[in-house]
CSV table of C-alpha atoms and ligand atoms in Angstrom, one decimal:
chain,number,residue,atom,x,y,z
A,239,MET,CA,40.4,-8.5,2.2
A,240,SER,CA,38.4,-5.8,0.5
A,241,TRP,CA,36.2,-3.4,2.3
A,242,GLU,CA,33.4,-4.7,0.2
A,243,SER,CA,33.1,-7.8,2.3
A,244,ASN,CA,31.8,-5.6,5.1
A,245,VAL,CA,29.1,-3.9,3.0
A,246,ARG,CA,25.5,-4.5,4.0
A,247,ARG,CA,24.4,-5.7,0.6
A,248,VAL,CA,20.7,-5.6,-0.3
A,249,VAL,CA,18.6,-6.3,-3.4
A,250,PRO,CA,16.5,-3.1,-3.4
A,251,TYR,CA,12.8,-2.9,-3.8
A,252,VAL,CA,11.8,-1.7,-7.3
A,253,ALA,CA,9.2,0.9,-7.3
A,254,GLY,CA,6.8,1.5,-10.3
A,255,GLU,CA,8.1,3.6,-13.0
A,256,GLN,CA,7.5,7.4,-12.8
A,257,PRO,CA,7.6,8.5,-16.5
A,258,GLN,CA,8.7,12.2,-17.0
A,259,ASN,CA,6.2,12.5,-19.9
A,260,LYS,CA,3.0,14.0,-18.4
A,261,ASN,CA,0.8,12.9,-21.2
A,262,VAL,CA,0.8,9.1,-20.3
A,263,ILE,CA,-2.2,7.4,-18.7
A,264,LYS,CA,-0.4,6.4,-15.5
A,265,LEU,CA,-2.1,3.5,-13.9
A,266,ASN,CA,1.1,1.7,-12.5
A,267,THR,CA,1.6,2.9,-8.9
A,268,ASN,CA,-1.9,3.1,-7.4
A,269,GLU,CA,-1.9,6.8,-7.1
A,270,ASN,CA,-5.2,8.7,-6.8
A,271,PRO,CA,-6.3,10.5,-10.0
A,272,TYR,CA,-7.9,13.3,-8.0
A,273,PRO,CA,-6.3,16.3,-6.4
A,274,PRO,CA,-5.8,16.4,-2.6
A,275,ALA,CA,-8.5,18.2,-0.5
A,276,PRO,CA,-8.7,21.9,-1.4
A,277,GLY,CA,-7.5,22.9,2.1
A,278,VAL,CA,-4.2,21.3,1.4
A,279,GLU,CA,-3.3,23.7,-1.4
A,280,GLN,CA,-4.5,26.6,0.7
A,281,ALA,CA,-2.5,25.5,3.7
A,282,LEU,CA,0.7,25.0,1.5
A,283,ARG,CA,0.3,28.5,0.0
A,284,GLY,CA,-0.1,29.9,3.5
A,285,ILE,CA,3.2,28.7,4.8
A,286,ASP,CA,5.4,31.4,6.2
A,287,CYS,CA,8.9,30.4,5.0
A,288,ASP,CA,10.3,31.9,8.2
A,289,ILE,CA,9.2,28.7,10.1
A,290,LEU,CA,11.7,26.8,8.0
A,291,ARG,CA,14.7,28.3,10.0
A,292,LYS,CA,13.7,26.1,12.9
A,293,TYR,CA,13.5,22.3,13.2
A,294,PRO,CA,10.0,21.0,12.9
A,295,ASP,CA,8.1,19.5,15.9
A,296,PRO,CA,9.9,16.2,16.6
A,297,GLU,CA,6.6,14.8,18.2
A,298,VAL,CA,4.6,16.0,15.2
A,299,SER,CA,1.8,16.7,17.7
A,300,GLY,CA,-0.5,18.6,15.4
A,301,LEU,CA,-0.8,15.8,12.8
A,302,VAL,CA,-0.7,13.0,15.5
A,303,CYS,CA,-3.6,14.7,17.4
A,304,ALA,CA,-5.6,15.2,14.2
A,305,LEU,CA,-5.3,11.6,13.3
A,306,ALA,CA,-6.0,10.4,16.8
A,307,LYS,CA,-9.2,12.4,16.8
A,308,ARG,CA,-10.2,11.0,13.4
A,309,HIS,CA,-9.7,7.4,14.6
A,310,GLY,CA,-11.1,7.7,18.1
A,311,LEU,CA,-7.7,7.1,19.6
A,312,SER,CA,-5.4,8.9,22.1
A,313,LYS,CA,-2.3,10.7,20.7
A,314,GLU,CA,-0.2,8.1,22.5
A,315,GLN,CA,-1.7,5.5,20.2
A,316,VAL,CA,-0.5,7.1,16.9
A,317,PHE,CA,2.9,7.3,15.2
A,318,VAL,CA,3.6,9.2,12.0
A,319,GLY,CA,6.3,8.8,9.4
A,320,VAL,CA,7.5,9.6,5.9
A,321,GLY,CA,5.0,7.4,4.0
A,322,SER,CA,3.9,4.1,5.4
A,323,ASP,CA,7.1,2.7,3.9
A,324,ASP,CA,9.0,4.5,6.5
A,325,VAL,CA,6.5,3.6,9.2
A,326,LEU,CA,6.6,-0.1,8.1
A,327,SER,CA,10.4,-0.3,7.9
A,328,MET,CA,10.7,1.3,11.4
A,329,SER,CA,8.1,-1.2,12.6
A,330,PHE,CA,10.1,-4.1,11.2
A,331,LEU,CA,13.2,-2.8,12.9
A,332,THR,CA,11.4,-2.3,16.2
A,333,PHE,CA,9.1,-5.3,16.5
A,334,PHE,CA,10.8,-8.1,14.5
A,335,ASN,CA,13.8,-8.9,16.6
A,336,SER,CA,13.4,-12.7,17.2
A,337,GLN,CA,15.3,-15.7,15.9
A,338,LYS,CA,12.0,-17.2,14.8
A,339,PRO,CA,10.9,-16.4,11.3
A,340,ILE,CA,8.3,-13.7,10.7
A,341,LEU,CA,5.4,-14.7,8.5
A,342,PHE,CA,3.8,-13.0,5.5
A,343,PRO,CA,2.1,-14.2,2.3
A,344,ASP,CA,4.1,-15.4,-0.8
A,345,ILE,CA,2.3,-12.9,-2.9
A,346,THR,CA,2.1,-9.6,-1.1
A,347,TYR,CA,3.7,-6.2,-1.0
A,348,SER,CA,7.3,-6.8,-2.3
A,349,PHE,CA,8.9,-4.5,0.2
A,350,TYR,CA,8.4,-7.0,3.1
A,351,ASP,CA,11.1,-9.4,2.1
A,352,VAL,CA,13.4,-6.5,1.3
A,353,TRP,CA,13.1,-5.0,4.8
A,354,ALA,CA,13.5,-8.4,6.3
A,355,ASP,CA,16.7,-9.0,4.3
A,356,LEU,CA,18.0,-5.5,5.2
A,357,TYR,CA,17.5,-6.0,8.9
A,358,LYS,CA,18.5,-9.7,8.8
A,359,ILE,CA,15.1,-10.8,10.0
A,360,PRO,CA,14.4,-14.5,9.2
A,361,TYR,CA,11.1,-15.0,7.4
A,362,GLU,CA,8.9,-17.6,5.9
A,363,CYS,CA,6.3,-16.9,3.1
A,364,GLN,CA,3.0,-18.6,3.4
A,365,PRO,CA,1.3,-19.4,0.1
A,366,LEU,CA,-2.0,-17.8,-0.8
A,367,ASP,CA,-4.6,-20.3,-1.8
A,368,GLY,CA,-5.7,-20.7,-5.5
A,369,GLN,CA,-8.1,-17.8,-5.3
A,370,PHE,CA,-5.3,-15.6,-3.9
A,371,CYS,CA,-6.8,-15.6,-0.4
A,372,ILE,CA,-4.7,-15.7,2.8
A,373,ARG,CA,-5.2,-19.0,4.7
A,374,LYS,CA,-5.6,-18.1,8.3
A,375,GLU,CA,-4.3,-21.5,9.5
A,376,ASP,CA,-0.8,-20.7,8.1
A,377,TYR,CA,-0.5,-17.9,10.7
A,378,LEU,CA,-1.2,-20.1,13.7
A,379,LYS,CA,2.2,-21.6,14.1
A,380,GLU,CA,5.3,-20.3,16.0
A,381,ASN,CA,6.7,-17.1,14.6
A,382,GLY,CA,8.7,-14.0,15.3
A,383,GLY,CA,6.0,-11.6,14.0
A,384,ILE,CA,3.4,-11.3,11.3
A,385,VAL,CA,2.7,-8.8,8.6
A,386,ILE,CA,-0.4,-8.9,6.4
A,387,ALA,CA,-1.6,-6.3,4.0
A,388,ASN,CA,-5.3,-6.0,4.1
A,389,PRO,CA,-6.6,-5.6,1.4
A,390,ASN,CA,-3.6,-7.5,0.1
A,391,ALA,CA,-1.5,-6.1,-2.7
A,392,PRO,CA,-1.1,-6.7,-5.6
A,393,THR,CA,-4.1,-9.0,-5.5
A,394,GLY,CA,-6.6,-6.5,-4.1
A,395,VAL,CA,-8.2,-9.3,-2.0
A,396,PHE,CA,-9.7,-8.4,1.4
A,397,MET,CA,-9.6,-10.6,4.4
A,398,GLU,CA,-12.6,-10.4,6.9
A,399,VAL,CA,-11.6,-8.8,10.1
A,400,SER,CA,-12.9,-11.7,12.1
A,401,GLN,CA,-10.2,-13.9,10.4
A,402,LEU,CA,-7.5,-11.4,11.1
A,403,GLU,CA,-8.7,-11.2,14.7
A,404,GLU,CA,-8.3,-15.0,15.2
A,405,ILE,CA,-4.7,-14.6,13.9
A,406,ILE,CA,-4.0,-11.7,16.3
A,407,ARG,CA,-5.6,-13.5,19.3
A,408,ALA,CA,-3.7,-16.7,18.6
A,409,ASN,CA,-0.3,-14.8,18.6
A,410,PRO,CA,0.0,-12.9,21.9
A,411,GLY,CA,3.8,-13.6,21.7
A,412,SER,CA,4.3,-11.5,18.6
A,413,VAL,CA,3.4,-8.3,17.0
A,414,VAL,CA,0.9,-8.5,14.2
A,415,ILE,CA,1.2,-5.7,11.7
A,416,VAL,CA,-1.8,-5.0,9.4
A,417,ASP,CA,-0.8,-2.8,6.5
A,418,GLU,CA,-4.1,-1.0,5.6
A,419,ALA,CA,-2.7,1.1,2.7
A,420,TYR,CA,-5.8,0.4,0.6
A,421,ILE,CA,-8.4,0.1,3.4
A,422,ASP,CA,-10.4,3.3,2.5
A,423,PHE,CA,-11.6,1.8,-0.8
A,424,GLY,CA,-14.3,-0.4,0.7
A,425,GLY,CA,-12.6,-2.8,3.3
A,426,GLU,CA,-13.3,-2.8,7.0
A,427,SER,CA,-10.5,-1.6,9.2
A,428,CYS,CA,-8.9,-3.4,12.1
A,429,VAL,CA,-8.5,-0.1,14.1
A,430,PRO,CA,-11.4,-1.0,16.5
A,431,LEU,CA,-9.4,-4.1,17.5
A,432,ILE,CA,-6.6,-2.0,18.9
A,433,GLU,CA,-8.4,-1.6,22.3
A,434,LYS,CA,-8.6,-5.3,22.6
A,435,TYR,CA,-5.1,-6.4,21.5
A,436,GLU,CA,-1.9,-4.9,22.7
A,437,ASN,CA,0.1,-6.7,20.0
A,438,LEU,CA,-1.8,-5.2,17.0
A,439,LEU,CA,-0.3,-2.5,14.9
A,440,VAL,CA,-2.3,-1.0,12.0
A,441,THR,CA,-0.6,1.2,9.4
A,442,GLN,CA,-2.3,3.5,6.9
A,443,THR,CA,-1.2,6.1,4.3
A,444,PHE,CA,-2.0,9.5,2.8
A,445,SER,CA,-0.7,8.2,-0.6
A,446,LYS,CA,-3.7,6.5,-2.0
A,447,SER,CA,-7.1,7.6,-0.5
A,448,ARG,CA,-5.8,11.1,0.4
A,449,SER,CA,-4.1,11.8,-3.0
A,450,MET,CA,-0.9,12.8,-1.4
A,451,ALA,CA,1.7,10.3,-2.5
A,452,GLY,CA,4.1,13.1,-3.3
A,453,MET,CA,4.0,14.4,0.3
A,454,ARG,CA,5.1,11.1,1.9
A,455,ILE,CA,2.8,10.7,5.0
A,456,GLY,CA,2.0,7.4,6.7
A,457,TYR,CA,1.0,6.5,10.1
A,458,ALA,CA,0.6,3.6,12.5
A,459,MET,CA,-1.9,3.0,15.3
A,460,GLY,CA,-1.7,0.6,18.2
A,461,SER,CA,-1.4,0.2,21.9
A,462,GLU,CA,0.4,3.0,23.8
A,463,LYS,CA,3.1,0.3,24.5
A,464,LEU,CA,3.7,-0.4,20.9
A,465,ILE,CA,3.7,3.2,19.9
A,466,GLY,CA,6.2,4.0,22.7
A,467,TYR,CA,8.6,1.3,21.5
A,468,LEU,CA,8.2,2.6,17.9
A,469,ASN,CA,9.0,6.2,19.0
A,470,ASP,CA,12.1,4.9,21.0
A,471,VAL,CA,13.5,3.5,17.8
A,472,LYS,CA,12.5,6.5,15.7
A,473,PHE,CA,14.2,8.9,18.1
A,474,SER,CA,17.3,6.7,18.0
A,475,PHE,CA,17.3,7.0,14.1
A,476,ASN,CA,16.2,10.4,13.1
A,477,SER,CA,14.2,12.8,15.3
A,478,TYR,CA,12.9,14.9,12.5
A,479,THR,CA,11.3,12.6,10.0
A,480,MET,CA,8.4,14.9,9.1
A,481,ASN,CA,8.9,18.2,7.5
A,482,ASP,CA,6.8,21.3,8.2
A,483,ALA,CA,5.0,21.3,4.8
A,484,ALA,CA,4.1,17.7,5.1
A,485,ILE,CA,2.7,18.2,8.7
A,486,ILE,CA,0.6,21.3,7.6
A,487,ALA,CA,-0.7,19.6,4.5
A,488,GLY,CA,-1.5,16.5,6.4
A,489,ILE,CA,-3.5,18.2,9.0
A,490,ALA,CA,-5.4,20.1,6.3
A,491,SER,CA,-6.3,16.8,4.6
A,492,VAL,CA,-7.6,15.1,7.8
A,493,GLU,CA,-9.8,18.1,8.5
A,494,ASN,CA,-11.8,17.5,5.4
A,495,GLU,CA,-13.6,14.3,5.9
A,496,GLU,CA,-16.3,15.2,3.3
A,497,TYR,CA,-13.9,15.5,0.5
A,498,PHE,CA,-12.2,12.3,1.5
A,499,LYS,CA,-15.5,10.4,1.4
A,500,ALA,CA,-16.3,12.0,-2.0
A,501,VAL,CA,-13.0,11.1,-3.6
A,502,THR,CA,-12.9,7.5,-2.3
A,503,GLY,CA,-16.5,7.0,-3.4
A,504,LYS,CA,-15.7,8.2,-6.9
A,505,VAL,CA,-12.7,5.8,-7.1
A,506,ILE,CA,-14.9,2.9,-5.8
A,507,ARG,CA,-17.6,3.6,-8.4
A,508,THR,CA,-15.1,3.8,-11.3
A,509,ARG,CA,-13.5,0.5,-10.0
A,510,GLU,CA,-16.9,-1.3,-10.1
A,511,ASN,CA,-17.6,-0.1,-13.6
A,512,THR,CA,-14.0,-1.1,-14.7
A,513,LYS,CA,-14.7,-4.6,-13.3
A,514,LYS,CA,-17.7,-5.0,-15.5
A,515,ARG,CA,-16.0,-3.9,-18.7
A,516,LEU,CA,-12.8,-6.0,-17.9
A,517,ALA,CA,-15.0,-9.1,-17.4
A,518,GLU,CA,-16.8,-8.4,-20.8
A,519,LEU,CA,-13.3,-8.2,-22.5
A,520,GLY,CA,-12.4,-11.7,-21.2
A,521,PHE,CA,-10.4,-10.7,-18.2
A,522,THR,CA,-10.6,-12.5,-14.8
A,523,PHE,CA,-9.6,-11.1,-11.5
A,524,PRO,CA,-10.0,-11.7,-7.8
A,525,ASP,CA,-12.6,-9.2,-6.4
A,526,SER,CA,-10.8,-6.0,-5.5
A,527,LYS,CA,-11.5,-3.8,-2.5
A,528,THR,CA,-8.7,-1.4,-3.5
A,529,ASN,CA,-7.9,1.3,-6.0
A,530,PHE,CA,-6.5,-1.3,-8.5
A,531,ILE,CA,-7.5,-4.5,-10.2
A,532,PHE,CA,-5.2,-7.6,-10.7
A,533,ALA,CA,-6.4,-8.9,-14.0
A,534,SER,CA,-5.5,-11.8,-16.3
A,535,HIS,CA,-6.7,-12.3,-19.8
A,536,ALA,CA,-8.3,-15.6,-21.1
A,537,TYR,CA,-6.0,-15.9,-24.1
A,538,VAL,CA,-3.6,-13.0,-24.4
A,539,PRO,CA,-0.5,-13.1,-22.1
A,540,ALA,CA,-0.1,-10.3,-19.6
A,541,GLU,CA,3.4,-9.4,-20.8
A,542,GLU,CA,2.0,-8.8,-24.4
A,543,ILE,CA,-0.7,-6.6,-23.1
A,544,PHE,CA,1.7,-4.7,-20.8
A,545,ASP,CA,4.1,-4.0,-23.8
A,546,VAL,CA,1.3,-2.9,-26.2
A,547,LEU,CA,-0.2,-0.7,-23.5
A,548,ARG,CA,3.2,0.9,-22.8
A,549,GLU,CA,3.8,1.5,-26.5
A,550,ASN,CA,0.6,3.4,-26.4
A,551,GLU,CA,1.6,5.5,-23.4
A,552,ILE,CA,-0.6,3.6,-21.0
A,553,TYR,CA,1.4,2.4,-17.9
A,554,VAL,CA,0.2,-0.6,-15.8
A,555,ARG,CA,2.3,-2.8,-13.5
A,556,HIS,CA,3.5,-6.4,-14.3
A,557,TRP,CA,5.7,-8.7,-12.3
A,558,ASN,CA,7.7,-11.5,-13.8
A,559,LYS,CA,7.2,-13.7,-10.8
A,560,PRO,CA,5.9,-17.3,-10.3
A,561,ARG,CA,2.1,-17.5,-10.0
A,562,ILE,CA,1.5,-13.9,-11.0
A,563,GLU,CA,3.3,-13.5,-14.4
A,564,ASN,CA,0.1,-13.7,-16.2
A,565,TYR,CA,-1.5,-10.8,-14.3
A,566,LEU,CA,-1.5,-7.0,-14.8
A,567,ARG,CA,-2.2,-4.6,-11.9
A,568,ILE,CA,-4.2,-1.8,-13.2
A,569,SER,CA,-4.7,1.3,-10.9
A,570,ILE,CA,-8.1,3.0,-11.0
A,571,GLY,CA,-7.8,6.4,-12.8
A,572,THR,CA,-10.6,8.9,-13.7
A,573,ASP,CA,-13.6,7.5,-15.6
A,574,GLU,CA,-12.1,9.1,-18.8
A,575,GLU,CA,-8.8,7.4,-18.3
A,576,MET,CA,-10.4,4.0,-17.7
A,577,ASP,CA,-12.6,4.5,-20.7
A,578,ALA,CA,-9.6,5.3,-22.8
A,579,VAL,CA,-7.7,2.1,-21.6
A,580,LEU,CA,-10.8,-0.1,-21.9
A,581,ASP,CA,-11.6,1.2,-25.4
A,582,PHE,CA,-8.0,0.6,-26.4
A,583,LEU,CA,-8.1,-2.9,-25.0
A,584,GLU,CA,-11.4,-3.7,-26.7
A,585,ARG,CA,-9.9,-2.6,-30.1
A,586,TYR,CA,-6.7,-4.6,-29.6
A,587,LEU,CA,-8.4,-7.7,-28.5
A,588,LYS,CA,-10.9,-7.5,-31.4
A,589,ASN,CA,-8.1,-7.2,-33.9
A,590,LYS,CA,-6.2,-10.1,-32.4
A,591,LYS,CA,-9.4,-12.3,-32.8
A,592,ALA,CA,-9.7,-11.1,-36.4
A,593,VAL,CA,-6.1,-12.0,-37.2
A,594,LYS,CA,-6.5,-15.4,-35.5
A,595,HIS,CA,-9.5,-16.4,-37.6
B,831,PMP,N1,1.8,-1.0,1.7
B,831,PMP,C1,1.4,-1.3,0.5
B,831,PMP,C2,0.6,-2.6,0.5
B,831,PMP,C3,1.5,-0.6,-0.6
B,831,PMP,O1,1.1,-1.0,-1.8
B,831,PMP,C4,2.2,0.6,-0.5
B,831,PMP,C5,2.5,1.5,-1.7
B,831,PMP,N2,3.5,1.1,-2.5
B,831,PMP,C6,2.8,1.0,0.7
B,831,PMP,C7,2.5,0.2,1.9
B,831,PMP,C8,3.6,2.2,1.0
B,831,PMP,O2,2.9,3.4,0.6
B,831,PMP,P1,3.5,4.8,1.1
B,831,PMP,O3,4.9,4.6,1.5
B,831,PMP,O4,3.3,5.7,0.0
B,831,PMP,O5,2.6,5.2,2.2
């Protein structure tokens, strides 16, 4: 028998491309087009390299306290990690330990099934309806846990908090994870429900609204009990997930609420303008409350548009998966970037029409 039969085999998650050419218009991984808060650069420049001799604070108290204060929680209700991917993966490992299947939508963040496979967690995908909305009823049956991205990705669709609350209330026997990676672009957060429901875990990230994808900071908020269990698993895995630079930069970002509001406001305004122009060009899309739009064209296949954009150094995201193969996920860049993309699409679609006639 070969050693290979003992390997934990997984089909890994495929992240969006990170082209090395800096001149491309990069709208494929939902990054923020604006820089992090000015205090972040200052804080990083001020780091005394002597601190690097020592291990960082394993409790990450500085950042945990800053986040707890911002969200009106106690420090025992906050957990931080290396991006929300790390936090979510740790949460799957901690809370989804049942023989019953966990539930999540059929169209959602494509890391969920990868973690489930990695940790051998049984799962059952629940189909979104024809408008790409989550059907609350699908989450009222027996399960070993629930994970819902709100707003959902890659659709951008937001589910009302009252609907999510019904799911959380109906499932006291399992942990409900609400992945709020995109919540700061106009959705309503579930965080206020934390005081009512011990089984609710909400995750957020610095990667989108705080322009810090490269720093890798994510966090979870929940009851003291949930966060306690999460810490037990983390400290059984790696005590020092967060490095000093990330901790220092993260605190500086949280301290500048005004900048955070200005940047998210700008992205939201650009998104709304982009919606108008996309509609004029013959695209349809579910209403987005995120920093991306999931769009399909009336007569040009998504794959064709994806290819022609890429040839012209414009990167968006496309999945060759059932139900969504004719959609493109277009992240919101600066106004200038969006104008360039939309002007390009306008010319391309006009030429196509001319050739057709
Ligand atoms: N959840 C969702 C729904 C996402 O789209 C992403 C970004 N790929 C993440 C979580 C993870 O983001 P990060 O690890 O950068 O915090």
